[in-house]
GROMACS .gro file of C-alpha atoms in nm:
model
  449
    1UNK     CA    1  18.257 -14.366   6.342
    2UNK     CA    2  18.403 -14.171   6.630
    3UNK     CA    3  18.466 -14.437   6.890
    4UNK     CA    4  18.455 -14.816   6.915
    5UNK     CA    5  18.103 -14.854   7.057
    6UNK     CA    6  17.840 -14.843   6.778
    7UNK     CA    7  17.563 -14.753   7.022
    8UNK     CA    8  17.782 -14.473   7.159
    9UNK     CA    9  17.843 -14.348   6.805
   10UNK     CA   10  17.472 -14.347   6.730
   11UNK     CA   11  17.394 -14.164   7.052
   12UNK     CA   12  17.667 -13.906   6.985
   13UNK     CA   13  17.550 -13.846   6.629
   14UNK     CA   14  17.194 -13.799   6.753
   15UNK     CA   15  17.308 -13.546   7.014
   16UNK     CA   16  17.513 -13.356   6.754
   17UNK     CA   17  17.215 -13.338   6.518
   18UNK     CA   18  16.983 -13.214   6.792
   19UNK     CA   19  17.230 -12.945   6.902
   20UNK     CA   20  17.296 -12.859   6.536
   21UNK     CA   21  16.926 -12.809   6.458
   22UNK     CA   22  16.856 -12.619   6.780
   23UNK     CA   23  17.155 -12.389   6.736
   24UNK     CA   24  17.064 -12.340   6.369
   25UNK     CA   25  16.714 -12.237   6.475
   26UNK     CA   26  16.863 -11.985   6.720
   27UNK     CA   27  17.094 -11.844   6.452
   28UNK     CA   28  16.820 -11.855   6.191
   29UNK     CA   29  16.601 -11.638   6.409
   30UNK     CA   30  16.869 -11.370   6.414
   31UNK     CA   31  16.911 -11.397   6.037
   32UNK     CA   32  16.535 -11.386   5.974
   33UNK     CA   33  16.513 -11.079   6.197
   34UNK     CA   34  16.786 -10.917   5.988
   35UNK     CA   35  16.625 -11.008   5.654
   36UNK     CA   36  16.285 -10.884   5.767
   37UNK     CA   37  16.434 -10.563   5.905
   38UNK     CA   38  16.638 -10.506   5.587
   39UNK     CA   39  16.305 -10.471   5.406
   40UNK     CA   40  16.221 -10.195   5.652
   41UNK     CA   41  16.558 -10.014   5.618
   42UNK     CA   42  16.934 -10.075   5.635
   43UNK     CA   43  16.952  -9.827   5.924
   44UNK     CA   44  16.711 -10.046   6.121
   45UNK     CA   45  16.950 -10.340   6.070
   46UNK     CA   46  17.243 -10.133   6.195
   47UNK     CA   47  17.048 -10.010   6.500
   48UNK     CA   48  16.942 -10.359   6.608
   49UNK     CA   49  17.287 -10.498   6.530
   50UNK     CA   50  17.455 -10.245   6.758
   51UNK     CA   51  17.209 -10.312   7.041
   52UNK     CA   52  17.245 -10.689   6.998
   53UNK     CA   53  17.622 -10.658   7.032
   54UNK     CA   54  17.575 -10.514   7.382
   55UNK     CA   55  17.310 -10.773   7.469
   56UNK     CA   56  17.540 -11.054   7.352
   57UNK     CA   57  17.794 -10.938   7.607
   58UNK     CA   58  17.535 -10.979   7.883
   59UNK     CA   59  17.445 -11.325   7.755
   60UNK     CA   60  17.807 -11.429   7.786
   61UNK     CA   61  17.778 -11.354   8.158
   62UNK     CA   62  17.490 -11.601   8.176
   63UNK     CA   63  17.716 -11.869   8.032
   64UNK     CA   64  17.910 -11.859   8.359
   65UNK     CA   65  17.614 -12.052   8.496
   66UNK     CA   66  17.522 -12.264   8.195
   67UNK     CA   67  17.882 -12.371   8.131
   68UNK     CA   68  17.939 -12.466   8.493
   69UNK     CA   69  17.606 -12.651   8.488
   70UNK     CA   70  17.680 -12.868   8.183
   71UNK     CA   71  18.033 -12.956   8.294
   72UNK     CA   72  17.928 -13.055   8.647
   73UNK     CA   73  17.617 -13.245   8.536
   74UNK     CA   74  17.804 -13.441   8.267
   75UNK     CA   75  18.082 -13.546   8.506
   76UNK     CA   76  17.838 -13.632   8.787
   77UNK     CA   77  17.628 -13.843   8.549
   78UNK     CA   78  17.942 -14.011   8.413
   79UNK     CA   79  18.031 -14.101   8.772
   80UNK     CA   80  17.668 -14.217   8.831
   81UNK     CA   81  17.608 -13.956   9.102
   82UNK     CA   82  17.263 -13.851   8.974
   83UNK     CA   83  17.146 -13.678   9.293
   84UNK     CA   84  17.440 -13.439   9.280
   85UNK     CA   85  17.356 -13.360   8.917
   86UNK     CA   86  16.994 -13.279   9.005
   87UNK     CA   87  17.098 -13.049   9.288
   88UNK     CA   88  17.330 -12.860   9.054
   89UNK     CA   89  17.044 -12.817   8.804
   90UNK     CA   90  16.806 -12.663   9.060
   91UNK     CA   91  17.064 -12.421   9.199
   92UNK     CA   92  17.167 -12.315   8.848
   93UNK     CA   93  16.811 -12.217   8.757
   94UNK     CA   94  16.782 -11.999   9.067
   95UNK     CA   95  17.109 -11.815   9.024
   96UNK     CA   96  17.050 -11.759   8.650
   97UNK     CA   97  16.720 -11.580   8.722
   98UNK     CA   98  16.879 -11.365   8.994
   99UNK     CA   99  17.170 -11.278   8.763
  100UNK     CA  100  16.922 -11.175   8.494
  101UNK     CA  101  16.754 -10.933   8.733
  102UNK     CA  102  17.089 -10.776   8.820
  103UNK     CA  103  17.202 -10.732   8.460
  104UNK     CA  104  16.861 -10.606   8.353
  105UNK     CA  105  16.895 -10.323   8.603
  106UNK     CA  106  17.247 -10.241   8.486
  107UNK     CA  107  17.144 -10.220   8.120
  108UNK     CA  108  16.843 -10.003   8.196
  109UNK     CA  109  17.035  -9.759   8.418
  110UNK     CA  110  17.349  -9.735   8.201
  111UNK     CA  111  17.194  -9.761   7.854
  112UNK     CA  112  17.320  -9.419   7.744
  113UNK     CA  113  17.676  -9.502   7.848
  114UNK     CA  114  17.658  -9.828   7.651
  115UNK     CA  115  17.538  -9.648   7.339
  116UNK     CA  116  17.812  -9.389   7.380
  117UNK     CA  117  18.076  -9.662   7.400
  118UNK     CA  118  17.937  -9.811   7.078
  119UNK     CA  119  17.985  -9.469   6.913
  120UNK     CA  120  17.613  -9.439   6.831
  121UNK     CA  121  17.571  -9.087   6.694
  122UNK     CA  122  17.338  -8.895   6.929
  123UNK     CA  123  17.300  -8.624   6.663
  124UNK     CA  124  17.116  -8.874   6.444
  125UNK     CA  125  16.808  -8.862   6.666
  126UNK     CA  126  16.602  -9.127   6.487
  127UNK     CA  127  16.883  -9.384   6.472
  128UNK     CA  128  16.988  -9.317   6.833
  129UNK     CA  129  16.634  -9.344   6.972
  130UNK     CA  130  16.566  -9.664   6.779
  131UNK     CA  131  16.881  -9.830   6.913
  132UNK     CA  132  16.810  -9.711   7.267
  133UNK     CA  133  16.447  -9.823   7.272
  134UNK     CA  134  16.532 -10.167   7.133
  135UNK     CA  135  16.801 -10.209   7.399
  136UNK     CA  136  16.566 -10.104   7.681
  137UNK     CA  137  16.279 -10.333   7.579
  138UNK     CA  138  16.497 -10.643   7.549
  139UNK     CA  139  16.675 -10.557   7.876
  140UNK     CA  140  16.350 -10.551   8.075
  141UNK     CA  141  16.289 -10.918   7.995
  142UNK     CA  142  16.649 -11.025   8.050
  143UNK     CA  143  16.581 -11.235   8.368
  144UNK     CA  144  16.383 -11.484   8.158
  145UNK     CA  145  16.638 -11.482   7.877
  146UNK     CA  146  16.910 -11.553   8.135
  147UNK     CA  147  16.753 -11.890   8.215
  148UNK     CA  148  16.745 -12.014   7.854
  149UNK     CA  149  17.106 -12.133   7.823
  150UNK     CA  150  17.083 -12.300   8.164
  151UNK     CA  151  16.772 -12.503   8.084
  152UNK     CA  152  16.932 -12.608   7.755
  153UNK     CA  153  17.237 -12.730   7.947
  154UNK     CA  154  17.016 -12.925   8.188
  155UNK     CA  155  16.821 -13.097   7.911
  156UNK     CA  156  17.141 -13.190   7.728
  157UNK     CA  157  17.321 -13.306   8.040
  158UNK     CA  158  17.032 -13.539   8.132
  159UNK     CA  159  17.009 -13.674   7.774
  160UNK     CA  160  16.678 -13.497   7.702
  161UNK     CA  161  16.806 -13.258   7.436
  162UNK     CA  162  16.523 -13.347   7.197
  163UNK     CA  163  16.268 -13.176   7.424
  164UNK     CA  164  16.462 -12.851   7.417
  165UNK     CA  165  16.470 -12.873   7.037
  166UNK     CA  166  16.091 -12.904   7.010
  167UNK     CA  167  16.043 -12.604   7.238
  168UNK     CA  168  16.284 -12.394   7.031
  169UNK     CA  169  16.106 -12.484   6.709
  170UNK     CA  170  15.767 -12.379   6.848
  171UNK     CA  171  15.894 -12.053   6.998
  172UNK     CA  172  16.082 -11.956   6.682
  173UNK     CA  173  15.761 -11.985   6.481
  174UNK     CA  174  15.591 -11.756   6.734
  175UNK     CA  175  15.879 -11.508   6.702
  176UNK     CA  176  15.858 -11.499   6.322
  177UNK     CA  177  15.484 -11.433   6.337
  178UNK     CA  178  15.544 -11.156   6.592
  179UNK     CA  179  15.808 -10.994   6.371
  180UNK     CA  180  15.577 -11.005   6.070
  181UNK     CA  181  15.297 -10.847   6.271
  182UNK     CA  182  15.504 -10.543   6.369
  183UNK     CA  183  15.708 -10.506   6.048
  184UNK     CA  184  15.444 -10.582   5.785
  185UNK     CA  185  15.128 -10.506   5.983
  186UNK     CA  186  14.988 -10.859   5.986
  187UNK     CA  187  14.653 -10.908   6.162
  188UNK     CA  188  14.607 -10.532   6.177
  189UNK     CA  189  14.904 -10.479   6.412
  190UNK     CA  190  15.080 -10.138   6.408
  191UNK     CA  191  15.399 -10.119   6.200
  192UNK     CA  192  15.671 -10.054   6.460
  193UNK     CA  193  15.988 -10.171   6.282
  194UNK     CA  194  16.281 -10.245   6.517
  195UNK     CA  195  16.071 -10.167   6.824
  196UNK     CA  196  15.820 -10.431   6.718
  197UNK     CA  197  16.103 -10.682   6.674
  198UNK     CA  198  16.213 -10.604   7.029
  199UNK     CA  199  15.863 -10.678   7.163
  200UNK     CA  200  15.844 -11.000   6.963
  201UNK     CA  201  16.189 -11.113   7.079
  202UNK     CA  202  16.113 -11.039   7.444
  203UNK     CA  203  15.778 -11.221   7.432
  204UNK     CA  204  15.917 -11.532   7.261
  205UNK     CA  205  16.206 -11.563   7.507
  206UNK     CA  206  15.969 -11.532   7.802
  207UNK     CA  207  15.728 -11.785   7.652
  208UNK     CA  208  16.013 -12.029   7.596
  209UNK     CA  209  16.124 -12.026   7.958
  210UNK     CA  210  15.767 -12.074   8.088
  211UNK     CA  211  15.715 -12.380   7.866
  212UNK     CA  212  16.063 -12.513   7.943
  213UNK     CA  213  16.025 -12.500   8.321
  214UNK     CA  214  15.698 -12.693   8.299
  215UNK     CA  215  15.845 -12.964   8.074
  216UNK     CA  216  16.169 -12.978   8.270
  217UNK     CA  217  15.977 -13.083   8.580
  218UNK     CA  218  15.767 -13.334   8.386
  219UNK     CA  219  16.032 -13.508   8.171
  220UNK     CA  220  16.357 -13.477   8.368
  221UNK     CA  221  16.176 -13.507   8.703
  222UNK     CA  222  16.441 -13.316   8.894
  223UNK     CA  223  16.383 -13.310   9.269
  224UNK     CA  224  16.600 -13.158   9.542
  225UNK     CA  225  16.797 -13.413   9.744
  226UNK     CA  226  16.928 -13.163   9.996
  227UNK     CA  227  16.824 -12.842  10.169
  228UNK     CA  228  16.849 -12.595   9.880
  229UNK     CA  229  16.865 -12.284  10.097
  230UNK     CA  230  17.119 -12.440  10.332
  231UNK     CA  231  17.347 -12.554  10.050
  232UNK     CA  232  17.277 -12.269   9.808
  233UNK     CA  233  17.616 -12.103   9.843
  234UNK     CA  234  17.802 -12.435   9.841
  235UNK     CA  235  17.646 -12.547   9.512
  236UNK     CA  236  17.667 -12.196   9.365
  237UNK     CA  237  18.038 -12.195   9.440
  238UNK     CA  238  18.078 -12.522   9.249
  239UNK     CA  239  17.898 -12.381   8.947
  240UNK     CA  240  18.087 -12.050   8.945
  241UNK     CA  241  18.423 -12.214   9.009
  242UNK     CA  242  18.388 -12.418   8.692
  243UNK     CA  243  18.179 -12.181   8.487
  244UNK     CA  244  18.357 -11.853   8.549
  245UNK     CA  245  18.685 -11.925   8.366
  246UNK     CA  246  18.500 -12.086   8.077
  247UNK     CA  247  18.252 -11.802   8.046
  248UNK     CA  248  18.522 -11.537   8.087
  249UNK     CA  249  18.677 -11.667   7.767
  250UNK     CA  250  18.349 -11.599   7.590
  251UNK     CA  251  18.314 -11.263   7.761
  252UNK     CA  252  18.664 -11.166   7.650
  253UNK     CA  253  18.566 -11.261   7.296
  254UNK     CA  254  18.245 -11.056   7.310
  255UNK     CA  255  18.422 -10.755   7.459
  256UNK     CA  256  18.681 -10.784   7.184
  257UNK     CA  257  18.399 -10.784   6.926
  258UNK     CA  258  18.243 -10.492   7.113
  259UNK     CA  259  18.565 -10.290   7.083
  260UNK     CA  260  18.619 -10.390   6.719
  261UNK     CA  261  18.262 -10.285   6.640
  262UNK     CA  262  18.327  -9.949   6.806
  263UNK     CA  263  18.637  -9.907   6.585
  264UNK     CA  264  18.443 -10.001   6.271
  265UNK     CA  265  18.145  -9.781   6.364
  266UNK     CA  266  18.360  -9.485   6.468
  267UNK     CA  267  18.619  -9.490   6.187
  268UNK     CA  268  18.463  -9.672   5.890
  269UNK     CA  269  18.094  -9.576   5.897
  270UNK     CA  270  17.749  -9.731   5.860
  271UNK     CA  271  17.820  -9.917   5.533
  272UNK     CA  272  18.107 -10.109   5.691
  273UNK     CA  273  17.901 -10.177   6.006
  274UNK     CA  274  17.615 -10.314   5.796
  275UNK     CA  275  17.849 -10.529   5.584
  276UNK     CA  276  18.005 -10.674   5.896
  277UNK     CA  277  17.660 -10.759   6.035
  278UNK     CA  278  17.549 -10.933   5.714
  279UNK     CA  279  17.867 -11.139   5.676
  280UNK     CA  280  17.865 -11.239   6.043
  281UNK     CA  281  17.504 -11.356   6.001
  282UNK     CA  282  17.616 -11.580   5.714
  283UNK     CA  283  17.934 -11.714   5.874
  284UNK     CA  284  17.740 -11.818   6.184
  285UNK     CA  285  17.593 -12.097   5.972
  286UNK     CA  286  17.938 -12.203   5.850
  287UNK     CA  287  18.080 -12.277   6.194
  288UNK     CA  288  17.751 -12.425   6.313
  289UNK     CA  289  17.864 -12.786   6.259
  290UNK     CA  290  18.189 -12.734   6.449
  291UNK     CA  291  18.001 -12.567   6.734
  292UNK     CA  292  17.749 -12.854   6.757
  293UNK     CA  293  18.029 -13.112   6.747
  294UNK     CA  294  18.224 -12.920   7.012
  295UNK     CA  295  17.925 -12.891   7.246
  296UNK     CA  296  17.826 -13.257   7.208
  297UNK     CA  297  18.187 -13.365   7.252
  298UNK     CA  298  18.215 -13.154   7.569
  299UNK     CA  299  17.932 -13.357   7.724
  300UNK     CA  300  18.093 -13.684   7.619
  301UNK     CA  301  18.434 -13.577   7.747
  302UNK     CA  302  18.268 -13.493   8.080
  303UNK     CA  303  18.109 -13.839   8.090
  304UNK     CA  304  18.438 -14.007   7.997
  305UNK     CA  305  18.631 -13.812   8.260
  306UNK     CA  306  18.365 -13.890   8.522
  307UNK     CA  307  18.425 -14.261   8.447
  308UNK     CA  308  18.805 -14.209   8.432
  309UNK     CA  309  18.815 -14.315   8.065
  310UNK     CA  310  19.078 -14.058   7.967
  311UNK     CA  311  19.216 -14.230   7.657
  312UNK     CA  312  18.867 -14.258   7.515
  313UNK     CA  313  18.814 -13.885   7.564
  314UNK     CA  314  19.146 -13.812   7.390
  315UNK     CA  315  19.080 -14.026   7.082
  316UNK     CA  316  18.716 -13.922   7.052
  317UNK     CA  317  18.805 -13.551   7.046
  318UNK     CA  318  19.079 -13.594   6.784
  319UNK     CA  319  18.833 -13.768   6.549
  320UNK     CA  320  18.564 -13.508   6.613
  321UNK     CA  321  18.803 -13.233   6.496
  322UNK     CA  322  18.866 -13.404   6.161
  323UNK     CA  323  18.493 -13.419   6.095
  324UNK     CA  324  18.441 -13.059   6.209
  325UNK     CA  325  18.720 -12.912   5.996
  326UNK     CA  326  18.601 -13.094   5.684
  327UNK     CA  327  18.242 -12.974   5.724
  328UNK     CA  328  18.343 -12.613   5.800
  329UNK     CA  329  18.569 -12.583   5.494
  330UNK     CA  330  18.307 -12.747   5.271
  331UNK     CA  331  18.042 -12.503   5.394
  332UNK     CA  332  18.276 -12.209   5.335
  333UNK     CA  333  18.329 -12.325   4.976
  334UNK     CA  334  17.953 -12.344   4.916
  335UNK     CA  335  17.897 -11.998   5.065
  336UNK     CA  336  18.163 -11.854   4.832
  337UNK     CA  337  18.011 -12.023   4.528
  338UNK     CA  338  17.670 -11.874   4.607
  339UNK     CA  339  17.796 -11.546   4.757
  340UNK     CA  340  17.589 -11.320   4.530
  341UNK     CA  341  17.266 -11.498   4.612
  342UNK     CA  342  17.334 -11.514   4.986
  343UNK     CA  343  17.435 -11.151   5.024
  344UNK     CA  344  17.144 -11.058   4.799
  345UNK     CA  345  16.909 -11.188   5.066
  346UNK     CA  346  17.006 -10.890   5.280
  347UNK     CA  347  17.070 -10.599   5.046
  348UNK     CA  348  17.092 -10.466   4.690
  349UNK     CA  349  17.372 -10.223   4.779
  350UNK     CA  350  17.658 -10.302   4.536
  351UNK     CA  351  17.929 -10.176   4.772
  352UNK     CA  352  17.808 -10.394   5.059
  353UNK     CA  353  17.791 -10.698   4.828
  354UNK     CA  354  18.140 -10.633   4.684
  355UNK     CA  355  18.300 -10.601   5.026
  356UNK     CA  356  18.100 -10.894   5.165
  357UNK     CA  357  18.229 -11.126   4.888
  358UNK     CA  358  18.588 -11.036   4.973
  359UNK     CA  359  18.528 -11.110   5.341
  360UNK     CA  360  18.380 -11.452   5.256
  361UNK     CA  361  18.705 -11.546   5.080
  362UNK     CA  362  18.904 -11.476   5.396
  363UNK     CA  363  18.652 -11.686   5.587
  364UNK     CA  364  18.832 -12.006   5.473
  365UNK     CA  365  19.113 -11.921   5.715
  366UNK     CA  366  18.880 -11.795   5.988
  367UNK     CA  367  18.665 -12.109   5.991
  368UNK     CA  368  18.949 -12.360   5.984
  369UNK     CA  369  19.100 -12.191   6.288
  370UNK     CA  370  18.761 -12.161   6.455
  371UNK     CA  371  18.690 -12.534   6.410
  372UNK     CA  372  19.027 -12.621   6.564
  373UNK     CA  373  18.980 -12.377   6.850
  374UNK     CA  374  18.617 -12.461   6.929
  375UNK     CA  375  18.651 -12.839   6.944
  376UNK     CA  376  18.967 -12.854   7.154
  377UNK     CA  377  18.875 -12.564   7.383
  378UNK     CA  378  18.534 -12.721   7.458
  379UNK     CA  379  18.701 -13.057   7.520
  380UNK     CA  380  18.936 -12.898   7.772
  381UNK     CA  381  18.641 -12.737   7.950
  382UNK     CA  382  18.452 -13.066   7.958
  383UNK     CA  383  18.748 -13.230   8.128
  384UNK     CA  384  18.757 -12.959   8.395
  385UNK     CA  385  19.066 -12.784   8.253
  386UNK     CA  386  18.889 -12.450   8.224
  387UNK     CA  387  19.179 -12.209   8.277
  388UNK     CA  388  19.396 -12.282   7.972
  389UNK     CA  389  19.143 -12.159   7.709
  390UNK     CA  390  19.086 -11.847   7.919
  391UNK     CA  391  19.455 -11.759   7.938
  392UNK     CA  392  19.517 -11.805   7.565
  393UNK     CA  393  19.203 -11.607   7.480
  394UNK     CA  394  19.305 -11.314   7.696
  395UNK     CA  395  19.659 -11.296   7.558
  396UNK     CA  396  19.554 -11.335   7.194
  397UNK     CA  397  19.249 -11.109   7.188
  398UNK     CA  398  19.371 -10.826   7.407
  399UNK     CA  399  19.740 -10.848   7.330
  400UNK     CA  400  19.708 -10.905   6.957
  401UNK     CA  401  19.360 -10.864   6.804
  402UNK     CA  402  19.253 -10.528   6.949
  403UNK     CA  403  19.579 -10.336   6.892
  404UNK     CA  404  19.629 -10.487   6.545
  405UNK     CA  405  19.271 -10.405   6.449
  406UNK     CA  406  19.313 -10.042   6.551
  407UNK     CA  407  19.638 -10.003   6.356
  408UNK     CA  408  19.506 -10.189   6.050
  409UNK     CA  409  19.207  -9.953   6.031
  410UNK     CA  410  19.434  -9.651   6.074
  411UNK     CA  411  19.654  -9.784   5.792
  412UNK     CA  412  19.355  -9.811   5.562
  413UNK     CA  413  19.301 -10.187   5.546
  414UNK     CA  414  18.937 -10.155   5.657
  415UNK     CA  415  18.724 -10.464   5.713
  416UNK     CA  416  18.962 -10.685   5.513
  417UNK     CA  417  19.230 -10.618   5.772
  418UNK     CA  418  18.983 -10.689   6.053
  419UNK     CA  419  18.892 -11.028   5.900
  420UNK     CA  420  19.256 -11.126   5.849
  421UNK     CA  421  19.321 -11.055   6.216
  422UNK     CA  422  19.017 -11.267   6.312
  423UNK     CA  423  19.171 -11.558   6.119
  424UNK     CA  424  19.508 -11.515   6.288
  425UNK     CA  425  19.348 -11.516   6.633
  426UNK     CA  426  19.142 -11.833   6.576
  427UNK     CA  427  19.432 -12.028   6.424
  428UNK     CA  428  19.682 -11.935   6.696
  429UNK     CA  429  19.443 -12.021   6.981
  430UNK     CA  430  19.345 -12.344   6.807
  431UNK     CA  431  19.707 -12.456   6.769
  432UNK     CA  432  19.778 -12.383   7.136
  433UNK     CA  433  19.465 -12.576   7.242
  434UNK     CA  434  19.549 -12.889   7.041
  435UNK     CA  435  19.907 -12.892   7.171
  436UNK     CA  436  19.782 -12.867   7.528
  437UNK     CA  437  19.522 -13.139   7.468
  438UNK     CA  438  19.778 -13.384   7.335
  439UNK     CA  439  19.999 -13.338   7.644
  440UNK     CA  440  19.725 -13.493   7.861
  441UNK     CA  441  19.766 -13.242   8.144
  442UNK     CA  442  19.387 -13.202   8.154
  443UNK     CA  443  19.353 -13.554   8.300
  444UNK     CA  444  19.448 -13.414   8.641
  445UNK     CA  445  19.168 -13.154   8.632
  446UNK     CA  446  18.870 -13.390   8.683
  447UNK     CA  447  18.604 -13.233   8.908
  448UNK     CA  448  18.454 -13.559   9.034
  449UNK     CA  449  18.705 -13.753   9.240
   0.00000   0.00000   0.00000
């Protein structure tokens, strides 16, 4: 369907489905956490949502490593330089763990400053302490969480994505059971609310990395083909050179969301914060197909570029976008048809449901732009052209989104204004990415010569 080789099409579709299911499981865990916590209290949802926003920023730093890993591995494998790919994998695991230790320390030491930036009201002692404790518990186990995106990249790059999927399924079940224990008191466990969710999340992430490392050695059979210590900085430089621009784009996005959340929290209040959290939880499932297609296509583009099959990469990506846009818009339509039922999963608050339904209507524009932006930006990264998406993201988000969001809130447009600005940002960046892709300038950016 996407390219001339039927076997290639079948393999691509299989990879997309595996990434789709695994990413859905990851997103589903966040949604299940939210639904379970909403039964505890709406304030618990807001507390965890604020802490997770800060943690998401740290996770974008880890994508410096995972993004560099997947791009390098896919191009090395496309060029049939397997030993180089294995060396990159080993180095990436080491530097991800070390990075996790560093960021864990930063979050623990500066947790009060982070909460202050998020405008968490210190006068509301219960809410403040809940948010702070959740943040601290998850931060302690951050070194293990830092390795998760890297091992996923390694499995996918070596065509073993199915193994990563099975691990995620098992660990997610463990996480759900852990949440239920500490929220509902299953098996005689103490009812701890958000703090219990933090313990469950930390344990499941640590368990996942332990299982993954064992299976990575057994199924992928990665072995060092060079002196790791001697070449540590050389290989690390390769990973960071490719991964840093790509990850900075994501970091810029998360910081933008961080600032927008601070505006919403500081000027609009808890109801608006909670509505934003619920709608974002729902829309994550809408753009899931485009994200899976973009990530799978990135690997294929890397393989094509490694083999110097540039025209194949170009045509494949254009067809992937058509599929992605169709699925995203269809999903948005379904979510609007069943908006009462979906929002009702989270809350009975009529004001939150009313505002949430309005935001879902604007999501048609957001998701079309996001599909366009995701697929072409990931394709550019897979080719080695990692700087263009970064530049457009910086200009759009910091030059347009943040100032417009501030003024729209001051002018009384509330969350509706915020969502309209989200749509504008995604569409503009998507248009710029597709124009750049069609010029073919990315063909000169191949990493494997």
